[in-house]
Amino acid sequence: MTFAVILGLVVGKPLGITAAALAAVRLRLASLPEGVGWTALHGCAWLGGIGFTMSLFIAALAFDGTSLLDSAKVGILSGSIVSGVVGGLIVRRGTRAT
């Protein structure tokens, strides 16, 4: 359970955000802001994996009073930390390149 929550925050959110941005740009529905490269956007997508409030709320509704709630909380905290650190490093690298 913990691993699934971490995987969702660390892989799912960045992948979904990056894919949606790429699709919007390729379909000419949007464009990247001036001075923003794909590396910086990808870093911001990783930062999207920081998800405390709604993740904890949904977990509390789904697993109220069970040991799965504790596992979900550990996964949410771990996934958010990893997403924040990796996203920060990528954004830092992306802003240096531009």
PDB file of N, CA and C in Angstrom:
ATOM      1  N   MET A   1       0.813  -1.189   0.000  1.00  0.00           N
ATOM      2  CA  MET A   1       0.000   0.000   0.000  1.00  0.00           C
ATOM      3  C   MET A   1       0.862   1.260   0.000  1.00  0.00           C
ATOM      4  N   THR A   2       1.853   1.282   0.877  1.00  0.00           N
ATOM      5  CA  THR A   2       2.727   2.451   0.969  1.00  0.00           C
ATOM      6  C   THR A   2       3.431   2.701  -0.353  1.00  0.00           C
ATOM      7  N   PHE A   3       3.941   1.625  -0.961  1.00  0.00           N
ATOM      8  CA  PHE A   3       4.668   1.751  -2.224  1.00  0.00           C
ATOM      9  C   PHE A   3       3.758   2.272  -3.338  1.00  0.00           C
ATOM     10  N   ALA A   4       2.517   1.836  -3.358  1.00  0.00           N
ATOM     11  CA  ALA A   4       1.574   2.287  -4.387  1.00  0.00           C
ATOM     12  C   ALA A   4       1.307   3.786  -4.272  1.00  0.00           C
ATOM     13  N   VAL A   5       1.179   4.276  -3.058  1.00  0.00           N
ATOM     14  CA  VAL A   5       0.940   5.708  -2.850  1.00  0.00           C
ATOM     15  C   VAL A   5       2.168   6.506  -3.280  1.00  0.00           C
ATOM     16  N   ILE A   6       3.351   6.040  -2.887  1.00  0.00           N
ATOM     17  CA  ILE A   6       4.593   6.713  -3.285  1.00  0.00           C
ATOM     18  C   ILE A   6       4.705   6.741  -4.804  1.00  0.00           C
ATOM     19  N   LEU A   7       4.449   5.608  -5.440  1.00  0.00           N
ATOM     20  CA  LEU A   7       4.548   5.514  -6.894  1.00  0.00           C
ATOM     21  C   LEU A   7       3.576   6.470  -7.582  1.00  0.00           C
ATOM     22  N   GLY A   8       2.383   6.585  -7.050  1.00  0.00           N
ATOM     23  CA  GLY A   8       1.410   7.508  -7.625  1.00  0.00           C
ATOM     24  C   GLY A   8       1.863   8.956  -7.563  1.00  0.00           C
ATOM     25  N   LEU A   9       2.435   9.349  -6.434  1.00  0.00           N
ATOM     26  CA  LEU A   9       2.892  10.732  -6.275  1.00  0.00           C
ATOM     27  C   LEU A   9       4.185  11.009  -7.032  1.00  0.00           C
ATOM     28  N   VAL A  10       5.097  10.039  -7.029  1.00  0.00           N
ATOM     29  CA  VAL A  10       6.433  10.258  -7.592  1.00  0.00           C
ATOM     30  C   VAL A  10       6.472  10.010  -9.100  1.00  0.00           C
ATOM     31  N   VAL A  11       5.653   9.114  -9.599  1.00  0.00           N
ATOM     32  CA  VAL A  11       5.670   8.805 -11.030  1.00  0.00           C
ATOM     33  C   VAL A  11       4.404   9.320 -11.718  1.00  0.00           C
ATOM     34  N   GLY A  12       3.263   9.037 -11.147  1.00  0.00           N
ATOM     35  CA  GLY A  12       1.998   9.356 -11.797  1.00  0.00           C
ATOM     36  C   GLY A  12       1.760  10.834 -12.037  1.00  0.00           C
ATOM     37  N   LYS A  13       1.930  11.627 -11.006  1.00  0.00           N
ATOM     38  CA  LYS A  13       1.661  13.062 -11.163  1.00  0.00           C
ATOM     39  C   LYS A  13       2.634  13.733 -12.128  1.00  0.00           C
ATOM     40  N   PRO A  14       3.957  13.551 -11.971  1.00  0.00           N
ATOM     41  CA  PRO A  14       4.864  14.191 -12.928  1.00  0.00           C
ATOM     42  C   PRO A  14       4.626  13.732 -14.366  1.00  0.00           C
ATOM     43  N   LEU A  15       4.369  12.453 -14.545  1.00  0.00           N
ATOM     44  CA  LEU A  15       4.128  11.927 -15.886  1.00  0.00           C
ATOM     45  C   LEU A  15       2.858  12.531 -16.485  1.00  0.00           C
ATOM     46  N   GLY A  16       1.804  12.592 -15.720  1.00  0.00           N
ATOM     47  CA  GLY A  16       0.548  13.154 -16.208  1.00  0.00           C
ATOM     48  C   GLY A  16       0.643  14.634 -16.531  1.00  0.00           C
ATOM     49  N   ILE A  17       1.290  15.394 -15.665  1.00  0.00           N
ATOM     50  CA  ILE A  17       1.423  16.839 -15.888  1.00  0.00           C
ATOM     51  C   ILE A  17       2.291  17.110 -17.109  1.00  0.00           C
ATOM     52  N   THR A  18       3.420  16.406 -17.225  1.00  0.00           N
ATOM     53  CA  THR A  18       4.311  16.597 -18.370  1.00  0.00           C
ATOM     54  C   THR A  18       3.624  16.176 -19.665  1.00  0.00           C
ATOM     55  N   ALA A  19       2.929  15.049 -19.646  1.00  0.00           N
ATOM     56  CA  ALA A  19       2.238  14.571 -20.851  1.00  0.00           C
ATOM     57  C   ALA A  19       1.143  15.540 -21.286  1.00  0.00           C
ATOM     58  N   ALA A  20       0.401  16.085 -20.335  1.00  0.00           N
ATOM     59  CA  ALA A  20      -0.656  17.040 -20.671  1.00  0.00           C
ATOM     60  C   ALA A  20      -0.066  18.319 -21.266  1.00  0.00           C
ATOM     61  N   ALA A  21       1.028  18.796 -20.698  1.00  0.00           N
ATOM     62  CA  ALA A  21       1.678  20.000 -21.230  1.00  0.00           C
ATOM     63  C   ALA A  21       2.232  19.738 -22.626  1.00  0.00           C
ATOM     64  N   LEU A  22       2.858  18.594 -22.813  1.00  0.00           N
ATOM     65  CA  LEU A  22       3.410  18.237 -24.121  1.00  0.00           C
ATOM     66  C   LEU A  22       2.297  18.145 -25.165  1.00  0.00           C
ATOM     67  N   ALA A  23       1.194  17.508 -24.806  1.00  0.00           N
ATOM     68  CA  ALA A  23       0.068  17.391 -25.737  1.00  0.00           C
ATOM     69  C   ALA A  23      -0.492  18.765 -26.095  1.00  0.00           C
ATOM     70  N   ALA A  24      -0.637  19.632 -25.109  1.00  0.00           N
ATOM     71  CA  ALA A  24      -1.175  20.972 -25.367  1.00  0.00           C
ATOM     72  C   ALA A  24      -0.265  21.770 -26.292  1.00  0.00           C
ATOM     73  N   VAL A  25       1.043  21.648 -26.100  1.00  0.00           N
ATOM     74  CA  VAL A  25       1.991  22.374 -26.951  1.00  0.00           C
ATOM     75  C   VAL A  25       2.001  21.785 -28.355  1.00  0.00           C
ATOM     76  N   ARG A  26       2.037  20.462 -28.454  1.00  0.00           N
ATOM     77  CA  ARG A  26       2.066  19.811 -29.776  1.00  0.00           C
ATOM     78  C   ARG A  26       0.789  20.074 -30.571  1.00  0.00           C
ATOM     79  N   LEU A  27      -0.340  20.137 -29.894  1.00  0.00           N
ATOM     80  CA  LEU A  27      -1.614  20.404 -30.570  1.00  0.00           C
ATOM     81  C   LEU A  27      -1.847  21.900 -30.779  1.00  0.00           C
ATOM     82  N   ARG A  28      -0.880  22.702 -30.402  1.00  0.00           N
ATOM     83  CA  ARG A  28      -0.925  24.160 -30.543  1.00  0.00           C
ATOM     84  C   ARG A  28      -2.096  24.799 -29.786  1.00  0.00           C
ATOM     85  N   LEU A  29      -2.426  24.166 -28.671  1.00  0.00           N
ATOM     86  CA  LEU A  29      -3.438  24.739 -27.792  1.00  0.00           C
ATOM     87  C   LEU A  29      -2.808  25.690 -26.784  1.00  0.00           C
ATOM     88  N   ALA A  30      -1.501  25.542 -26.602  1.00  0.00           N
ATOM     89  CA  ALA A  30      -0.763  26.364 -25.642  1.00  0.00           C
ATOM     90  C   ALA A  30       0.691  26.420 -26.080  1.00  0.00           C
ATOM     91  N   SER A  31       1.437  27.271 -25.433  1.00  0.00           N
ATOM     92  CA  SER A  31       2.882  27.327 -25.667  1.00  0.00           C
ATOM     93  C   SER A  31       3.565  27.555 -24.326  1.00  0.00           C
ATOM     94  N   LEU A  32       4.819  27.164 -24.268  1.00  0.00           N
ATOM     95  CA  LEU A  32       5.578  27.402 -23.043  1.00  0.00           C
ATOM     96  C   LEU A  32       5.805  28.900 -22.880  1.00  0.00           C
ATOM     97  N   PRO A  33       5.747  29.398 -21.676  1.00  0.00           N
ATOM     98  CA  PRO A  33       6.036  30.817 -21.461  1.00  0.00           C
ATOM     99  C   PRO A  33       7.464  31.147 -21.900  1.00  0.00           C
ATOM    100  N   GLU A  34       7.660  32.375 -22.297  1.00  0.00           N
ATOM    101  CA  GLU A  34       8.986  32.809 -22.726  1.00  0.00           C
ATOM    102  C   GLU A  34       9.977  32.632 -21.578  1.00  0.00           C
ATOM    103  N   GLY A  35      11.106  32.025 -21.877  1.00  0.00           N
ATOM    104  CA  GLY A  35      12.141  31.804 -20.877  1.00  0.00           C
ATOM    105  C   GLY A  35      11.982  30.524 -20.080  1.00  0.00           C
ATOM    106  N   VAL A  36      10.924  29.763 -20.353  1.00  0.00           N
ATOM    107  CA  VAL A  36      10.697  28.501 -19.647  1.00  0.00           C
ATOM    108  C   VAL A  36      10.962  27.359 -20.614  1.00  0.00           C
ATOM    109  N   GLY A  37      11.890  26.489 -20.248  1.00  0.00           N
ATOM    110  CA  GLY A  37      12.206  25.331 -21.071  1.00  0.00           C
ATOM    111  C   GLY A  37      11.507  24.089 -20.553  1.00  0.00           C
ATOM    112  N   TRP A  38      11.672  23.011 -21.291  1.00  0.00           N
ATOM    113  CA  TRP A  38      11.037  21.755 -20.904  1.00  0.00           C
ATOM    114  C   TRP A  38      11.597  21.202 -19.606  1.00  0.00           C
ATOM    115  N   THR A  39      12.867  21.453 -19.336  1.00  0.00           N
ATOM    116  CA  THR A  39      13.452  20.958 -18.089  1.00  0.00           C
ATOM    117  C   THR A  39      12.781  21.618 -16.889  1.00  0.00           C
ATOM    118  N   ALA A  40      12.603  22.923 -16.945  1.00  0.00           N
ATOM    119  CA  ALA A  40      11.943  23.631 -15.844  1.00  0.00           C
ATOM    120  C   ALA A  40      10.490  23.183 -15.703  1.00  0.00           C
ATOM    121  N   LEU A  41       9.807  22.986 -16.822  1.00  0.00           N
ATOM    122  CA  LEU A  41       8.423  22.530 -16.756  1.00  0.00           C
ATOM    123  C   LEU A  41       8.342  21.137 -16.145  1.00  0.00           C
ATOM    124  N   HIS A  42       9.266  20.274 -16.536  1.00  0.00           N
ATOM    125  CA  HIS A  42       9.284  18.920 -15.975  1.00  0.00           C
ATOM    126  C   HIS A  42       9.558  18.971 -14.467  1.00  0.00           C
ATOM    127  N   GLY A  43      10.435  19.872 -14.048  1.00  0.00           N
ATOM    128  CA  GLY A  43      10.684  20.042 -12.613  1.00  0.00           C
ATOM    129  C   GLY A  43       9.441  20.496 -11.874  1.00  0.00           C
ATOM    130  N   CYS A  44       8.698  21.412 -12.478  1.00  0.00           N
ATOM    131  CA  CYS A  44       7.445  21.862 -11.863  1.00  0.00           C
ATOM    132  C   CYS A  44       6.426  20.729 -11.808  1.00  0.00           C
ATOM    133  N   ALA A  45       6.451  19.857 -12.803  1.00  0.00           N
ATOM    134  CA  ALA A  45       5.560  18.693 -12.786  1.00  0.00           C
ATOM    135  C   ALA A  45       5.898  17.784 -11.610  1.00  0.00           C
ATOM    136  N   TRP A  46       7.181  17.614 -11.334  1.00  0.00           N
ATOM    137  CA  TRP A  46       7.594  16.831 -10.165  1.00  0.00           C
ATOM    138  C   TRP A  46       7.102  17.492  -8.884  1.00  0.00           C
ATOM    139  N   LEU A  47       7.160  18.816  -8.836  1.00  0.00           N
ATOM    140  CA  LEU A  47       6.675  19.518  -7.644  1.00  0.00           C
ATOM    141  C   LEU A  47       5.175  19.310  -7.450  1.00  0.00           C
ATOM    142  N   GLY A  48       4.475  18.980  -8.526  1.00  0.00           N
ATOM    143  CA  GLY A  48       3.055  18.656  -8.420  1.00  0.00           C
ATOM    144  C   GLY A  48       2.797  17.400  -7.605  1.00  0.00           C
ATOM    145  N   GLY A  49       3.836  16.585  -7.410  1.00  0.00           N
ATOM    146  CA  GLY A  49       3.709  15.379  -6.603  1.00  0.00           C
ATOM    147  C   GLY A  49       3.658  15.642  -5.111  1.00  0.00           C
ATOM    148  N   ILE A  50       3.879  16.897  -4.732  1.00  0.00           N
ATOM    149  CA  ILE A  50       3.755  17.247  -3.315  1.00  0.00           C
ATOM    150  C   ILE A  50       2.265  17.404  -3.048  1.00  0.00           C
ATOM    151  N   GLY A  51       1.692  16.431  -2.392  1.00  0.00           N
ATOM    152  CA  GLY A  51       0.248  16.469  -2.219  1.00  0.00           C
ATOM    153  C   GLY A  51      -0.175  16.009  -0.847  1.00  0.00           C
ATOM    154  N   PHE A  52      -0.190  16.901   0.116  1.00  0.00           N
ATOM    155  CA  PHE A  52      -0.586  16.526   1.468  1.00  0.00           C
ATOM    156  C   PHE A  52      -2.091  16.562   1.668  1.00  0.00           C
ATOM    157  N   THR A  53      -2.672  17.709   1.492  1.00  0.00           N
ATOM    158  CA  THR A  53      -4.023  17.956   1.966  1.00  0.00           C
ATOM    159  C   THR A  53      -5.056  17.007   1.367  1.00  0.00           C
ATOM    160  N   MET A  54      -5.177  17.000   0.056  1.00  0.00           N
ATOM    161  CA  MET A  54      -6.194  16.146  -0.569  1.00  0.00           C
ATOM    162  C   MET A  54      -5.850  14.675  -0.412  1.00  0.00           C
ATOM    163  N   SER A  55      -4.576  14.333  -0.509  1.00  0.00           N
ATOM    164  CA  SER A  55      -4.183  12.931  -0.348  1.00  0.00           C
ATOM    165  C   SER A  55      -4.538  12.419   1.044  1.00  0.00           C
ATOM    166  N   LEU A  56      -4.244  13.207   2.058  1.00  0.00           N
ATOM    167  CA  LEU A  56      -4.584  12.806   3.425  1.00  0.00           C
ATOM    168  C   LEU A  56      -6.098  12.753   3.634  1.00  0.00           C
ATOM    169  N   PHE A  57      -6.811  13.693   3.049  1.00  0.00           N
ATOM    170  CA  PHE A  57      -8.267  13.724   3.178  1.00  0.00           C
ATOM    171  C   PHE A  57      -8.902  12.483   2.553  1.00  0.00           C
ATOM    172  N   ILE A  58      -8.494  12.161   1.331  1.00  0.00           N
ATOM    173  CA  ILE A  58      -9.049  10.990   0.639  1.00  0.00           C
ATOM    174  C   ILE A  58      -8.666   9.708   1.370  1.00  0.00           C
ATOM    175  N   ALA A  59      -7.419   9.624   1.837  1.00  0.00           N
ATOM    176  CA  ALA A  59      -6.984   8.432   2.580  1.00  0.00           C
ATOM    177  C   ALA A  59      -7.802   8.266   3.856  1.00  0.00           C
ATOM    178  N   ALA A  60      -8.073   9.369   4.546  1.00  0.00           N
ATOM    179  CA  ALA A  60      -8.862   9.293   5.781  1.00  0.00           C
ATOM    180  C   ALA A  60     -10.291   8.830   5.501  1.00  0.00           C
ATOM    181  N   LEU A  61     -10.836   9.246   4.377  1.00  0.00           N
ATOM    182  CA  LEU A  61     -12.180   8.795   4.011  1.00  0.00           C
ATOM    183  C   LEU A  61     -12.188   7.317   3.621  1.00  0.00           C
ATOM    184  N   ALA A  62     -11.160   6.910   2.888  1.00  0.00           N
ATOM    185  CA  ALA A  62     -11.128   5.541   2.363  1.00  0.00           C
ATOM    186  C   ALA A  62     -10.744   4.508   3.416  1.00  0.00           C
ATOM    187  N   PHE A  63      -9.833   4.866   4.310  1.00  0.00           N
ATOM    188  CA  PHE A  63      -9.277   3.881   5.242  1.00  0.00           C
ATOM    189  C   PHE A  63      -9.544   4.235   6.696  1.00  0.00           C
ATOM    190  N   ASP A  64     -10.629   4.883   6.981  1.00  0.00           N
ATOM    191  CA  ASP A  64     -10.940   5.349   8.328  1.00  0.00           C
ATOM    192  C   ASP A  64     -10.833   4.222   9.359  1.00  0.00           C
ATOM    193  N   GLY A  65      -9.950   4.417  10.325  1.00  0.00           N
ATOM    194  CA  GLY A  65      -9.829   3.484  11.440  1.00  0.00           C
ATOM    195  C   GLY A  65      -9.127   2.180  11.132  1.00  0.00           C
ATOM    196  N   THR A  66      -8.434   2.094  10.019  1.00  0.00           N
ATOM    197  CA  THR A  66      -7.727   0.854   9.694  1.00  0.00           C
ATOM    198  C   THR A  66      -6.226   1.091   9.683  1.00  0.00           C
ATOM    199  N   SER A  67      -5.474   0.004   9.695  1.00  0.00           N
ATOM    200  CA  SER A  67      -4.014   0.129   9.636  1.00  0.00           C
ATOM    201  C   SER A  67      -3.565   0.621   8.260  1.00  0.00           C
ATOM    202  N   LEU A  68      -4.423   0.490   7.258  1.00  0.00           N
ATOM    203  CA  LEU A  68      -4.080   0.992   5.926  1.00  0.00           C
ATOM    204  C   LEU A  68      -3.937   2.509   5.922  1.00  0.00           C
ATOM    205  N   LEU A  69      -4.638   3.186   6.818  1.00  0.00           N
ATOM    206  CA  LEU A  69      -4.527   4.641   6.902  1.00  0.00           C
ATOM    207  C   LEU A  69      -3.110   5.046   7.286  1.00  0.00           C
ATOM    208  N   ASP A  70      -2.509   4.334   8.226  1.00  0.00           N
ATOM    209  CA  ASP A  70      -1.127   4.632   8.609  1.00  0.00           C
ATOM    210  C   ASP A  70      -0.177   4.392   7.444  1.00  0.00           C
ATOM    211  N   SER A  71      -0.376   3.311   6.708  1.00  0.00           N
ATOM    212  CA  SER A  71       0.460   3.029   5.539  1.00  0.00           C
ATOM    213  C   SER A  71       0.302   4.117   4.487  1.00  0.00           C
ATOM    214  N   ALA A  72      -0.927   4.553   4.271  1.00  0.00           N
ATOM    215  CA  ALA A  72      -1.168   5.611   3.296  1.00  0.00           C
ATOM    216  C   ALA A  72      -0.487   6.908   3.719  1.00  0.00           C
ATOM    217  N   LYS A  73      -0.545   7.236   5.008  1.00  0.00           N
ATOM    218  CA  LYS A  73       0.103   8.459   5.499  1.00  0.00           C
ATOM    219  C   LYS A  73       1.612   8.409   5.296  1.00  0.00           C
ATOM    220  N   VAL A  74       2.224   7.257   5.572  1.00  0.00           N
ATOM    221  CA  VAL A  74       3.670   7.102   5.354  1.00  0.00           C
ATOM    222  C   VAL A  74       3.986   7.266   3.872  1.00  0.00           C
ATOM    223  N   GLY A  75       3.177   6.671   3.016  1.00  0.00           N
ATOM    224  CA  GLY A  75       3.380   6.795   1.576  1.00  0.00           C
ATOM    225  C   GLY A  75       3.229   8.219   1.089  1.00  0.00           C
ATOM    226  N   ILE A  76       2.228   8.921   1.602  1.00  0.00           N
ATOM    227  CA  ILE A  76       2.002  10.314   1.211  1.00  0.00           C
ATOM    228  C   ILE A  76       3.176  11.186   1.639  1.00  0.00           C
ATOM    229  N   LEU A  77       3.622  11.020   2.864  1.00  0.00           N
ATOM    230  CA  LEU A  77       4.754  11.803   3.354  1.00  0.00           C
ATOM    231  C   LEU A  77       6.018  11.494   2.563  1.00  0.00           C
ATOM    232  N   SER A  78       6.306  10.211   2.358  1.00  0.00           N
ATOM    233  CA  SER A  78       7.511   9.810   1.623  1.00  0.00           C
ATOM    234  C   SER A  78       7.468  10.289   0.179  1.00  0.00           C
ATOM    235  N   GLY A  79       6.351  10.077  -0.483  1.00  0.00           N
ATOM    236  CA  GLY A  79       6.219  10.499  -1.874  1.00  0.00           C
ATOM    237  C   GLY A  79       6.327  11.999  -2.033  1.00  0.00           C
ATOM    238  N   SER A  80       5.753  12.741  -1.105  1.00  0.00           N
ATOM    239  CA  SER A  80       5.824  14.201  -1.169  1.00  0.00           C
ATOM    240  C   SER A  80       7.247  14.699  -0.967  1.00  0.00           C
ATOM    241  N   ILE A  81       7.976  14.078  -0.057  1.00  0.00           N
ATOM    242  CA  ILE A  81       9.375  14.469   0.174  1.00  0.00           C
ATOM    243  C   ILE A  81      10.212  14.199  -1.067  1.00  0.00           C
ATOM    244  N   VAL A  82      10.077  13.001  -1.630  1.00  0.00           N
ATOM    245  CA  VAL A  82      10.847  12.652  -2.832  1.00  0.00           C
ATOM    246  C   VAL A  82      10.492  13.599  -3.977  1.00  0.00           C
ATOM    247  N   SER A  83       9.208  13.843  -4.196  1.00  0.00           N
ATOM    248  CA  SER A  83       8.780  14.743  -5.268  1.00  0.00           C
ATOM    249  C   SER A  83       9.326  16.152  -5.069  1.00  0.00           C
ATOM    250  N   GLY A  84       9.297  16.636  -3.847  1.00  0.00           N
ATOM    251  CA  GLY A  84       9.804  17.974  -3.564  1.00  0.00           C
ATOM    252  C   GLY A  84      11.290  18.113  -3.804  1.00  0.00           C
ATOM    253  N   VAL A  85      12.054  17.134  -3.342  1.00  0.00           N
ATOM    254  CA  VAL A  85      13.512  17.190  -3.513  1.00  0.00           C
ATOM    255  C   VAL A  85      13.885  17.074  -4.989  1.00  0.00           C
ATOM    256  N   VAL A  86      13.348  16.063  -5.665  1.00  0.00           N
ATOM    257  CA  VAL A  86      13.678  15.861  -7.079  1.00  0.00           C
ATOM    258  C   VAL A  86      13.195  17.046  -7.912  1.00  0.00           C
ATOM    259  N   GLY A  87      11.973  17.508  -7.676  1.00  0.00           N
ATOM    260  CA  GLY A  87      11.454  18.652  -8.414  1.00  0.00           C
ATOM    261  C   GLY A  87      12.283  19.901  -8.208  1.00  0.00           C
ATOM    262  N   GLY A  88      12.686  20.151  -6.978  1.00  0.00           N
ATOM    263  CA  GLY A  88      13.533  21.310  -6.698  1.00  0.00           C
ATOM    264  C   GLY A  88      14.862  21.249  -7.424  1.00  0.00           C
ATOM    265  N   LEU A  89      15.464  20.071  -7.447  1.00  0.00           N
ATOM    266  CA  LEU A  89      16.741  19.908  -8.150  1.00  0.00           C
ATOM    267  C   LEU A  89      16.580  20.101  -9.655  1.00  0.00           C
ATOM    268  N   ILE A  90      15.508  19.560 -10.220  1.00  0.00           N
ATOM    269  CA  ILE A  90      15.287  19.707 -11.662  1.00  0.00           C
ATOM    270  C   ILE A  90      14.993  21.156 -12.018  1.00  0.00           C
ATOM    271  N   VAL A  91      14.171  21.834 -11.235  1.00  0.00           N
ATOM    272  CA  VAL A  91      13.871  23.246 -11.506  1.00  0.00           C
ATOM    273  C   VAL A  91      15.137  24.079 -11.404  1.00  0.00           C
ATOM    274  N   ARG A  92      15.933  23.799 -10.404  1.00  0.00           N
ATOM    275  CA  ARG A  92      17.195  24.537 -10.245  1.00  0.00           C
ATOM    276  C   ARG A  92      18.084  24.349 -11.463  1.00  0.00           C
ATOM    277  N   ARG A  93      18.173  23.113 -11.937  1.00  0.00           N
ATOM    278  CA  ARG A  93      18.978  22.817 -13.129  1.00  0.00           C
ATOM    279  C   ARG A  93      18.375  23.484 -14.361  1.00  0.00           C
ATOM    280  N   GLY A  94      17.039  23.437 -14.475  1.00  0.00           N
ATOM    281  CA  GLY A  94      16.363  24.009 -15.633  1.00  0.00           C
ATOM    282  C   GLY A  94      16.461  25.514 -15.704  1.00  0.00           C
ATOM    283  N   THR A  95      16.471  26.179 -14.569  1.00  0.00           N
ATOM    284  CA  THR A  95      16.568  27.637 -14.586  1.00  0.00           C
ATOM    285  C   THR A  95      17.996  28.102 -14.824  1.00  0.00           C
ATOM    286  N   ARG A  96      18.957  27.269 -14.516  1.00  0.00           N
ATOM    287  CA  ARG A  96      20.350  27.616 -14.830  1.00  0.00           C
ATOM    288  C   ARG A  96      20.609  27.536 -16.326  1.00  0.00           C
ATOM    289  N   ALA A  97      19.934  26.589 -17.003  1.00  0.00           N
ATOM    290  CA  ALA A  97      20.177  26.356 -18.423  1.00  0.00           C
ATOM    291  C   ALA A  97      19.596  27.460 -19.299  1.00  0.00           C
ATOM    292  N   THR A  98      18.604  28.203 -18.788  1.00  0.00           N
ATOM    293  CA  THR A  98      17.974  29.225 -19.623  1.00  0.00           C
ATOM    294  C   THR A  98      18.589  30.575 -19.410  1.00  0.00           C
TER     295      THR A  98
END
